Coordinates of C-alpha atoms in Angstrom, one line a residue:
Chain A
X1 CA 71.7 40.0 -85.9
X2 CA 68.7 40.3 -84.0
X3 CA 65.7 40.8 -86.1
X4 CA 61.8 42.1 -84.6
X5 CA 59.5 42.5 -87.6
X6 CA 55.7 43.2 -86.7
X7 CA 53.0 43.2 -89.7
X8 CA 49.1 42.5 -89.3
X9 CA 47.9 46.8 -88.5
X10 CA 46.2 48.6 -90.2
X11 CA 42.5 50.4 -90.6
X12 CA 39.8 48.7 -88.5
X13 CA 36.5 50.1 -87.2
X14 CA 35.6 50.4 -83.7
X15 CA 34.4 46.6 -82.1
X16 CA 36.3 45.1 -84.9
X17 CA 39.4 42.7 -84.4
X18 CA 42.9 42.2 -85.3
X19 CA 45.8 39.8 -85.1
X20 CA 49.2 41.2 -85.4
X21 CA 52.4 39.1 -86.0
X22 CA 56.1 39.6 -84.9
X23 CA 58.7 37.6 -86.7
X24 CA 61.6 37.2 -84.9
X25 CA 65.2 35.8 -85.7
X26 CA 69.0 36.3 -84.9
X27 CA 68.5 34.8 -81.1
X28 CA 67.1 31.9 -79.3
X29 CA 63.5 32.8 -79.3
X30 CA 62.0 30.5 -76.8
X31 CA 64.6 31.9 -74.1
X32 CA 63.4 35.5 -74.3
X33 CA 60.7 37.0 -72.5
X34 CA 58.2 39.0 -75.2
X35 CA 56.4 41.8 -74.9
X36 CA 54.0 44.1 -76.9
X37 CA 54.6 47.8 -76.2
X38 CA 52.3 50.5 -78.0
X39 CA 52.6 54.0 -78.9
X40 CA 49.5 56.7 -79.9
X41 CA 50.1 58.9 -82.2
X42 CA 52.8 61.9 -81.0
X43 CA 52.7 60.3 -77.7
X44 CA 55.3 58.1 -75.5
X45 CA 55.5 54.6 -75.1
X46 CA 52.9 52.7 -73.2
X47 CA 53.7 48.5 -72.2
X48 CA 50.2 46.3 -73.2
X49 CA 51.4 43.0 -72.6
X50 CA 53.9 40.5 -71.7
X51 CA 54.7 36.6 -72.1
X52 CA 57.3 34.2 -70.9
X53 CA 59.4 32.3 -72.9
X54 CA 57.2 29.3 -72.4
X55 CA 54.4 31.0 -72.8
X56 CA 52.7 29.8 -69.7
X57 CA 53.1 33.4 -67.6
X58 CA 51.0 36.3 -69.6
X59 CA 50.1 39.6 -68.2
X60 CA 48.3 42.4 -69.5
X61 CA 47.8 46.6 -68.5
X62 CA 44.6 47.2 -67.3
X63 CA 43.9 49.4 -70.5
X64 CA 44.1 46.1 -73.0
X65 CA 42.4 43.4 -70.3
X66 CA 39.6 41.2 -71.1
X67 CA 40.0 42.6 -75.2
X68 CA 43.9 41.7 -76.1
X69 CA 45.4 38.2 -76.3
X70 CA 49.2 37.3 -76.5
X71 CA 50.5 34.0 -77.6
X72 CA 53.4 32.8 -78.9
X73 CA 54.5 30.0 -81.6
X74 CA 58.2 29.2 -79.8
X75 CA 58.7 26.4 -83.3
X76 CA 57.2 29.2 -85.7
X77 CA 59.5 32.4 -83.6
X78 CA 56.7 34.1 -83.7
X79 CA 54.7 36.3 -81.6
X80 CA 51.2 37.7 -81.3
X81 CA 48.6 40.1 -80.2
X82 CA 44.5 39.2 -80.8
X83 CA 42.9 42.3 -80.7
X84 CA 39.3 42.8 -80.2
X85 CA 36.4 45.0 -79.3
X86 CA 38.9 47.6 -80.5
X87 CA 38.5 51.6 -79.4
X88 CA 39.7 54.8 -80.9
X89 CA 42.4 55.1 -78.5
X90 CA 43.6 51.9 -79.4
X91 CA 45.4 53.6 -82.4
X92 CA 49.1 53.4 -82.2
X93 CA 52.4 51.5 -83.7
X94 CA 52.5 48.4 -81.9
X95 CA 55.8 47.7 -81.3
X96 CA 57.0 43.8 -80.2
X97 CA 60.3 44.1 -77.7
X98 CA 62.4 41.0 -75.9
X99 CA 63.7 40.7 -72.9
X100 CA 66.3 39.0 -71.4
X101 CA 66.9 38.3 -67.5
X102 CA 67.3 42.0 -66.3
X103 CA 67.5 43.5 -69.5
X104 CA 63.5 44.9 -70.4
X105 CA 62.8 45.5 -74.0
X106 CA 66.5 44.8 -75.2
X107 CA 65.5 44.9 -78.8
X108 CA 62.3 46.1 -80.9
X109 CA 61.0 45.7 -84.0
X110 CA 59.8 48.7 -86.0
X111 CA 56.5 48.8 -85.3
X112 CA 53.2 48.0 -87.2
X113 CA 50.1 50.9 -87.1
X114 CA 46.9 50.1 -86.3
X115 CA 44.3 52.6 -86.6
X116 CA 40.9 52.1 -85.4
X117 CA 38.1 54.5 -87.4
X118 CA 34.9 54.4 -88.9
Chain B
X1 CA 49.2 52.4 -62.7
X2 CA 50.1 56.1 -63.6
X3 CA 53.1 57.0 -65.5
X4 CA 56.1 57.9 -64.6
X5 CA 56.8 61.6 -64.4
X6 CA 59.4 63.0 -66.7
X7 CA 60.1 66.8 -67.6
X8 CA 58.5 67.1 -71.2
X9 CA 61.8 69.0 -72.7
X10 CA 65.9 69.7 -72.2
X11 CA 68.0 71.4 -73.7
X12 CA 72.1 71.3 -74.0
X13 CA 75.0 72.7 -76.3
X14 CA 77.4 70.1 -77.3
X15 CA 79.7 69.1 -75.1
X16 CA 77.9 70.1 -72.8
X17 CA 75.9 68.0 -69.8
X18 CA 72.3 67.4 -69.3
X19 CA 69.8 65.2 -66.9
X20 CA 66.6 64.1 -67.1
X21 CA 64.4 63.1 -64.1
X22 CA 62.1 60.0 -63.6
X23 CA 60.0 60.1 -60.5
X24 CA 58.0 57.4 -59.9
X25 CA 56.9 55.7 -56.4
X26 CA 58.0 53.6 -54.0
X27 CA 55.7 50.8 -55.7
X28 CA 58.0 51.2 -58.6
X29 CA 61.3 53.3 -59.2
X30 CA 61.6 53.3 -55.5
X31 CA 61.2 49.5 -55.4
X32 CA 63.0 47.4 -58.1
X33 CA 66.2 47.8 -60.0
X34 CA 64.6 47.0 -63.3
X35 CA 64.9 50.6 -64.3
X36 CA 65.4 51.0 -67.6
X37 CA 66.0 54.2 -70.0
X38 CA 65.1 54.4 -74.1
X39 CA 66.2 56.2 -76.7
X40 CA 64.0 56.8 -79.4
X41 CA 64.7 59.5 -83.0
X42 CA 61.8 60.6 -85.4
X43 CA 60.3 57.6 -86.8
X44 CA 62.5 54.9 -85.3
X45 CA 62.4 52.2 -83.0
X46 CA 63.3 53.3 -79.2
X47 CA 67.0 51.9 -78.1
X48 CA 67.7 50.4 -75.0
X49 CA 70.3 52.9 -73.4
X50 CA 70.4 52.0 -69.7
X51 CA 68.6 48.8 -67.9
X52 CA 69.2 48.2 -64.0
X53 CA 69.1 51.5 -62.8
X54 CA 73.0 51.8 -64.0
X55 CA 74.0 49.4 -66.7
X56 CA 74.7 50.4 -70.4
X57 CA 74.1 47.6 -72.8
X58 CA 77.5 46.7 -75.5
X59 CA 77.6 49.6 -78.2
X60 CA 75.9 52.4 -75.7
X61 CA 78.8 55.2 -74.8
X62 CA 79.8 55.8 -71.6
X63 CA 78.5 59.3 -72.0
X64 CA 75.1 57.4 -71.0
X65 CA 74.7 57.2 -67.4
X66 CA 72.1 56.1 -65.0
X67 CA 71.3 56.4 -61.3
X68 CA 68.5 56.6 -58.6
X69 CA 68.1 58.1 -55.7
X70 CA 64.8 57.2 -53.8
X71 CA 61.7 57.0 -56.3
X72 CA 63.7 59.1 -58.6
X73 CA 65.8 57.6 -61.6
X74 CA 68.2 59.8 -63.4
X75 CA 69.5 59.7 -66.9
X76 CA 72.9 61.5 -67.3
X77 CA 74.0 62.3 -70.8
X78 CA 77.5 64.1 -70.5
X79 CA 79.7 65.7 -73.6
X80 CA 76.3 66.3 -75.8
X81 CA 76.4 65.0 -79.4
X82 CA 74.2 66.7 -82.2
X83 CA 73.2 62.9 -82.3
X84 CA 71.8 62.6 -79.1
X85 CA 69.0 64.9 -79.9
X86 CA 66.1 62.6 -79.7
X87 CA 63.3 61.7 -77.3
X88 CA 64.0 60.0 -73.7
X89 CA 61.7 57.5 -72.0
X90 CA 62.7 55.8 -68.6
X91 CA 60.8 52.7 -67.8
X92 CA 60.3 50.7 -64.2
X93 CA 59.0 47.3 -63.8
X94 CA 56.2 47.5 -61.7
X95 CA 55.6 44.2 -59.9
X96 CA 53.9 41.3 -60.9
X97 CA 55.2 41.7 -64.4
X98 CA 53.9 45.0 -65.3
X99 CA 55.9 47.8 -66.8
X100 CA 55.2 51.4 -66.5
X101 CA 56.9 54.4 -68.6
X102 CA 57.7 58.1 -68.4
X103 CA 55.9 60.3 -70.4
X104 CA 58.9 61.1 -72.3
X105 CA 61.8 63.6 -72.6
X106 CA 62.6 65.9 -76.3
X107 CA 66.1 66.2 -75.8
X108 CA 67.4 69.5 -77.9
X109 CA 71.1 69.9 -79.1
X110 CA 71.1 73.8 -79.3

């Protein structure tokens, strides 16, 4: 069974940092495509991020650029997100999702919620 | 990149039909097949329901049903279910591996 499990959110103040963590297991890790997808509080979904199996392609929105940082551990299964310089309107569950060939954001985890207030 | 425009609410009786709309651009729905649709209930991770503007993924019904026509994707959801009341988000890859969603859809099961 394919398994997403995020951890690492929680209360930060604005400029502070964060690293969050998404365990994965159930499928062959290094041949998925990751991603990071966030959503605000009562809102919809908005894509942040995105990282090749190999972990040599990354992409970001414009909205996380120049502050987040994906990487992945392909021996560990594990994915992350390096947050800094973080804004109010960062708040949100930050979901992890794989893909795989034409299927975007096949699975996702449950989500971990970071909220950034003083 | 701006989001894709969905209607914020629709509304069906069971068994009955509904669609919801996803117009994007010719930069994006218009453009690619990666079109993709989510469903996503209260406090849950959002489901992959359609990918390639048509496809269901194993375990999806075939009351699911997508299609395009131009820069607009549609999601089809025929012989309602009081499950299928949730919220609806279509998704389009958006070159140069960038993704952009819909705002969202509240589907009601009246």
């Amino acid at each position: 069974e394919v398994q997403l499990v995020e951890s690492g959110g929680g209360l930060v103040q604005p400029g502070g940092s964060l690293r969050l963590s998404c365990a994965a297991s159930g499928f062959s890790f290094s041949t998925y495509e990751m991603n990071w997808v966030r959503q605000a509080p009562g809102k919809g979904l908005e894509w942040i991020s995105y990282i090749s199996g190999s972990g040599k392609t990354i992409y970001y929105a414009a909205s996380v650029k120049g502050r987040f940082t994906i990487s992945r551990d392909n021996a560990k299964n594990s994915l992350y997100l390096y947050m800094n310089s973080l804004r109010a309107e960062d708040t949100a569950v930050y979901h992890c999702a794989s893909s795989f060939a034409s299927r975007d954001f096949e699975n996702w985890g449950q989500g971990t919620l970071v909220t950034v207030s003083s | 990149q701006s989001a894709l425009t969905q209607p914020r609410s629709v509304s069906g009786s069971p068994e009955q039909s509904v669609t919801i709309s996803c117009t994007g651009t010719s930069a994006d729905v218009g453009n690619y097949n990666h079109v993709s649709w989510y469903q996503q209930h209260p406090g849950k991770a959002p489901r992959l329901i359609i990918y390639e503007v048509t496809q269901r993924p194993s375990g999806v019904p075939d009351r699911f049903s997508g299609s395009r026509s131009g820069n607009t994707a549609s999601l089809t959801i025929s012989g309602l279910q009081a499950e299928d009341e949730a919220d609806y988000y279509c998704c389009s890859y958006a070159a140069t591996y960038t993704w952009v969603f819909g705002g969202g859809t509240k589907l009601t099961v009246l």
